[in-house]
PDB file of C-alpha atoms in Angstrom:
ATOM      1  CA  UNK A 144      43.797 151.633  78.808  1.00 92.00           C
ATOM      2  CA  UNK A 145      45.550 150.393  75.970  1.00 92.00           C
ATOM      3  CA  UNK A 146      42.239 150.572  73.862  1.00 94.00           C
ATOM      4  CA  UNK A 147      41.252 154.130  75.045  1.00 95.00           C
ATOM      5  CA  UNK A 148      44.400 155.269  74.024  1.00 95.00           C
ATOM      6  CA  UNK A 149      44.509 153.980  70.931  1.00 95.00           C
ATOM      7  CA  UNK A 150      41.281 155.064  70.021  1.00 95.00           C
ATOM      8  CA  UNK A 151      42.622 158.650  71.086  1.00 95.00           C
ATOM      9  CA  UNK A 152      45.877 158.461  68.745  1.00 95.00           C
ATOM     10  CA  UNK A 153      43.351 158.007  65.564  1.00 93.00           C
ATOM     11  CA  UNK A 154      40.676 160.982  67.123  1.00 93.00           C
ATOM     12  CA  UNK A 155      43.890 162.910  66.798  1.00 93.00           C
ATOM     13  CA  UNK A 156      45.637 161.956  63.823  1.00 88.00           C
ATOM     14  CA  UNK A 157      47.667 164.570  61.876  1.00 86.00           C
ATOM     15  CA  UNK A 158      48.498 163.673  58.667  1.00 85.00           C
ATOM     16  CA  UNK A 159      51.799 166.515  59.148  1.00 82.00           C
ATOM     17  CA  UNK A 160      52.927 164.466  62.314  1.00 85.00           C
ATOM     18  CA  UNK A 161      56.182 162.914  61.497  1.00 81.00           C
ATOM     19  CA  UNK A 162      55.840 159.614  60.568  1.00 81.00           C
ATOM     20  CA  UNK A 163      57.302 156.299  58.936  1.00 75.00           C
ATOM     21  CA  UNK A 164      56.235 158.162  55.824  1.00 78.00           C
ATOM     22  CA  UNK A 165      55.979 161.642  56.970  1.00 73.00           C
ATOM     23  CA  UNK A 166      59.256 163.700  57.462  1.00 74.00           C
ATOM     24  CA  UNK A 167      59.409 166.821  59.454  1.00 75.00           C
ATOM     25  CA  UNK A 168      61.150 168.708  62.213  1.00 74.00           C
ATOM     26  CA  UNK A 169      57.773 169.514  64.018  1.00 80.00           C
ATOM     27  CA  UNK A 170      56.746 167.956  66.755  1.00 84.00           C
ATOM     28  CA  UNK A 171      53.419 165.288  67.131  1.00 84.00           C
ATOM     29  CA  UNK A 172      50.436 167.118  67.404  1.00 86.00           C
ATOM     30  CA  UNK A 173      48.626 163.795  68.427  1.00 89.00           C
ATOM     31  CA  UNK A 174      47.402 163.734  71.989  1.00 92.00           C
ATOM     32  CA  UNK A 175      49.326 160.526  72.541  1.00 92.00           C
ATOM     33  CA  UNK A 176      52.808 161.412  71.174  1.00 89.00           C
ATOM     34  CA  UNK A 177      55.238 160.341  68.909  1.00 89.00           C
ATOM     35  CA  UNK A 178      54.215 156.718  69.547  1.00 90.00           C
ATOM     36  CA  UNK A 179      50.436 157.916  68.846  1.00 92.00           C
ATOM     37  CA  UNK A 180      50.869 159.592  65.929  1.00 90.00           C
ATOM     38  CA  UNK A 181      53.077 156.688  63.732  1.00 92.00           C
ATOM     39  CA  UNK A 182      50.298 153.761  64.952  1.00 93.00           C
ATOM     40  CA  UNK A 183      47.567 156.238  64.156  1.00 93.00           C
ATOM     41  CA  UNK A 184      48.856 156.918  60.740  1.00 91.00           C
ATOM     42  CA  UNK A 185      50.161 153.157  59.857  1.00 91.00           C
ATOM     43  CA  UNK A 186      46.423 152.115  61.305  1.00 93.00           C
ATOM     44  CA  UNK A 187      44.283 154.682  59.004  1.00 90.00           C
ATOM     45  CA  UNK A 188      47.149 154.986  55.855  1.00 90.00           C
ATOM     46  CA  UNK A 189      47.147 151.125  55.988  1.00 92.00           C
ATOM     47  CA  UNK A 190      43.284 150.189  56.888  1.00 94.00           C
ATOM     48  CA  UNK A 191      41.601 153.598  57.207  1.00 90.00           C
ATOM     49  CA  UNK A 192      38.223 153.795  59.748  1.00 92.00           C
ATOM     50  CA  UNK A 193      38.488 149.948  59.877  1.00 94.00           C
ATOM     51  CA  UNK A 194      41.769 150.799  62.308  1.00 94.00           C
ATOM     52  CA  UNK A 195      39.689 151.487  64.779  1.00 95.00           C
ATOM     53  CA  UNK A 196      38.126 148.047  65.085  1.00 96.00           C
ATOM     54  CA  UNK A 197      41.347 147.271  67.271  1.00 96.00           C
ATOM     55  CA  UNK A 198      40.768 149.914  70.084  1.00 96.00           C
ATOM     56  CA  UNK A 199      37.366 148.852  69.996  1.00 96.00           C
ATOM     57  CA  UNK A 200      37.868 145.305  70.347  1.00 95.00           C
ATOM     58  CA  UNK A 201      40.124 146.038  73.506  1.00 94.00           C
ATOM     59  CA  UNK A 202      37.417 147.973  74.902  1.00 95.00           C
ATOM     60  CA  UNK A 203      35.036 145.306  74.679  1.00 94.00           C
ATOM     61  CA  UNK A 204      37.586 142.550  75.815  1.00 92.00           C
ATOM     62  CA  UNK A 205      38.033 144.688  78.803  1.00 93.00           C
ATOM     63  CA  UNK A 206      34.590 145.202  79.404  1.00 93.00           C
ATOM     64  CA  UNK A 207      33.520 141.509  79.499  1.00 91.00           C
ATOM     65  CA  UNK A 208      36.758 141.124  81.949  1.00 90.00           C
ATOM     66  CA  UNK A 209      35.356 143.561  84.660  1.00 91.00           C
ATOM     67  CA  UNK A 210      31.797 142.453  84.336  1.00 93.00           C
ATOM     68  CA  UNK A 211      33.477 139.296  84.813  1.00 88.00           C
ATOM     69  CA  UNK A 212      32.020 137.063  81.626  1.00 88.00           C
ATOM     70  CA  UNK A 213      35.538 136.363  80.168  1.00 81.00           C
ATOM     71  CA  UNK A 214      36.978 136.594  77.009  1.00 80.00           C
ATOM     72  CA  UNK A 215      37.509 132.960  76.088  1.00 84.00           C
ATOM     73  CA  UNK A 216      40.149 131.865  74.028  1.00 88.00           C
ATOM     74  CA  UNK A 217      42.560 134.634  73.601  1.00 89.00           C
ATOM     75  CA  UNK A 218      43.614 132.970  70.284  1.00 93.00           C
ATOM     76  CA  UNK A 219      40.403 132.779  68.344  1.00 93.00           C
ATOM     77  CA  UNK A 220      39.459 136.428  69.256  1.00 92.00           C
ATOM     78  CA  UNK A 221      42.771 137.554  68.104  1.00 94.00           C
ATOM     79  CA  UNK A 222      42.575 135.543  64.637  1.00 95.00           C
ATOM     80  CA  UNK A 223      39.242 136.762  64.402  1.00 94.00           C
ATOM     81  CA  UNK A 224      39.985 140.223  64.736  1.00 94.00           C
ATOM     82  CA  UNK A 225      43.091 139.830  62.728  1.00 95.00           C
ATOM     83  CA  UNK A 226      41.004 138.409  60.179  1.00 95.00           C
ATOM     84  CA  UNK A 227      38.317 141.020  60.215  1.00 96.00           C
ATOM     85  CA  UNK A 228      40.224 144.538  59.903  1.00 96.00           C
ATOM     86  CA  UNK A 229      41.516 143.480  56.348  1.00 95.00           C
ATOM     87  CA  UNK A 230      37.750 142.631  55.646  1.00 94.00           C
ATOM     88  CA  UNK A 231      36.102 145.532  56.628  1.00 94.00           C
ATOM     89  CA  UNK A 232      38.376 147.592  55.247  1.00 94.00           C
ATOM     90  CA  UNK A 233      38.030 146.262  51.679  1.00 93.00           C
ATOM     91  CA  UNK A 234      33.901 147.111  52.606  1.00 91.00           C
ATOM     92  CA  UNK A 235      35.007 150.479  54.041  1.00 90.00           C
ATOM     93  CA  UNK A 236      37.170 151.033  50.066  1.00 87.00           C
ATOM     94  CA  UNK A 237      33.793 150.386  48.671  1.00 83.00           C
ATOM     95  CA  UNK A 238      32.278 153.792  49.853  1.00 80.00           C
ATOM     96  CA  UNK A 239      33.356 156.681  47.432  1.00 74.00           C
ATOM     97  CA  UNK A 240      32.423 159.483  49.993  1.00 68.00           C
ATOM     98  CA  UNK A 241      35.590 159.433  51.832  1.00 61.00           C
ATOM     99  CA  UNK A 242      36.548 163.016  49.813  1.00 60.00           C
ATOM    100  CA  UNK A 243      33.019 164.490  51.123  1.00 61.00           C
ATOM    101  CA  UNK A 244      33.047 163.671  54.649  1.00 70.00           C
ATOM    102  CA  UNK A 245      36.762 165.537  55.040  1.00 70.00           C
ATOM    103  CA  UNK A 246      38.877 162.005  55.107  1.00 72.00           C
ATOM    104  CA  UNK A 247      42.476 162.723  55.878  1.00 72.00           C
ATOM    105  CA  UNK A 248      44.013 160.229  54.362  1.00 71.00           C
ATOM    106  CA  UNK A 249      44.293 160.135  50.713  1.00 73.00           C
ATOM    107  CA  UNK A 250      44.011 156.325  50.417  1.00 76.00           C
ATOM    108  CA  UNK A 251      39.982 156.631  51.261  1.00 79.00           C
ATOM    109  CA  UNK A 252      37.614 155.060  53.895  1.00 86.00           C
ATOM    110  CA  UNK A 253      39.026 151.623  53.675  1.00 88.00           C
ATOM    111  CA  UNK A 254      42.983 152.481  53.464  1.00 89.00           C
ATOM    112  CA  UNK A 255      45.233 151.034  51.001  1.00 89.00           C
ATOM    113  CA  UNK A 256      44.981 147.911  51.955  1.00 93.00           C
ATOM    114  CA  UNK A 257      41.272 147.927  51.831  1.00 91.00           C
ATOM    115  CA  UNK A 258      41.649 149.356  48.415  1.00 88.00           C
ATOM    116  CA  UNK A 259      43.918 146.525  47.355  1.00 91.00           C
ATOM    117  CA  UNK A 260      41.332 143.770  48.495  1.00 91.00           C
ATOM    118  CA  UNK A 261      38.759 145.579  47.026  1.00 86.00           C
ATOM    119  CA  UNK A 262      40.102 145.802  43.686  1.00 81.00           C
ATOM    120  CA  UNK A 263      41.147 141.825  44.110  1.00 82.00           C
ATOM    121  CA  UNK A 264      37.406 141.082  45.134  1.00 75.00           C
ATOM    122  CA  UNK A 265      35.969 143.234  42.602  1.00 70.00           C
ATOM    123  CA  UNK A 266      38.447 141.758  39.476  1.00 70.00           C
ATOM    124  CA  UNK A 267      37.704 138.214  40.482  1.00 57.00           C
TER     125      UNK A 267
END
């Protein structure tokens, strides 16, 4: 549940819901509230589509659980996610379209932080 509803918090992200960086007297427009609307703008701000990779990874966690396969080692799969959203979001910062395809977030496909790696990798 926990993925599905994350995954629902960035469908309906609101740039004008108030936020860690957003002041306003309005009220969250986000389907999943308050709650909803500062993960789904700290997720896409910070890492941009590549904040999705944790909703999805719950998804597929819980899907191995209930066609009982098993996740393994809790550990690994959470370093290796961990590990893998700053990546793909410094790949995401690579793709200038973000403007073109209606991005909300001013920070571009791969978020700032995916901008920040980028510019690292690309410098080196």
């Amino acid at each position: 549940m926990a993925g599905i509803a994350l995954l629902i918090a960035l469908v309906s992200y609101d740039p004008l819901d108030p936020s860690l960086n957003t002041a306003t007297t309005r009220h969250a427009a986000n389907l999943v509230g308050q709650g909803g609307a500062m993960i789904a703008d700290l997720l896409l701000q910070g890492f941009g589509l590549a904040g999705a990779l944790p909703g999805l990874a719950m998804l597929a966690w819980a899907w191995r659980i209930a066609s009982h396969r098993g996740v393994g080692s809790m550990a690994v799969r959470l370093a290796c996610l961990l590990a893998a959203l700053p990546l793909l979001a410094a790949v995401l910062a690579g793709i200038p379209a973000a403007h073109t395809l209606g991005w909300p977030a001013t920070s571009g496909l791969g978020g700032a932080i995916g901008l920040l790696l980028s510019h690292v990798g690309l410098d080196a």
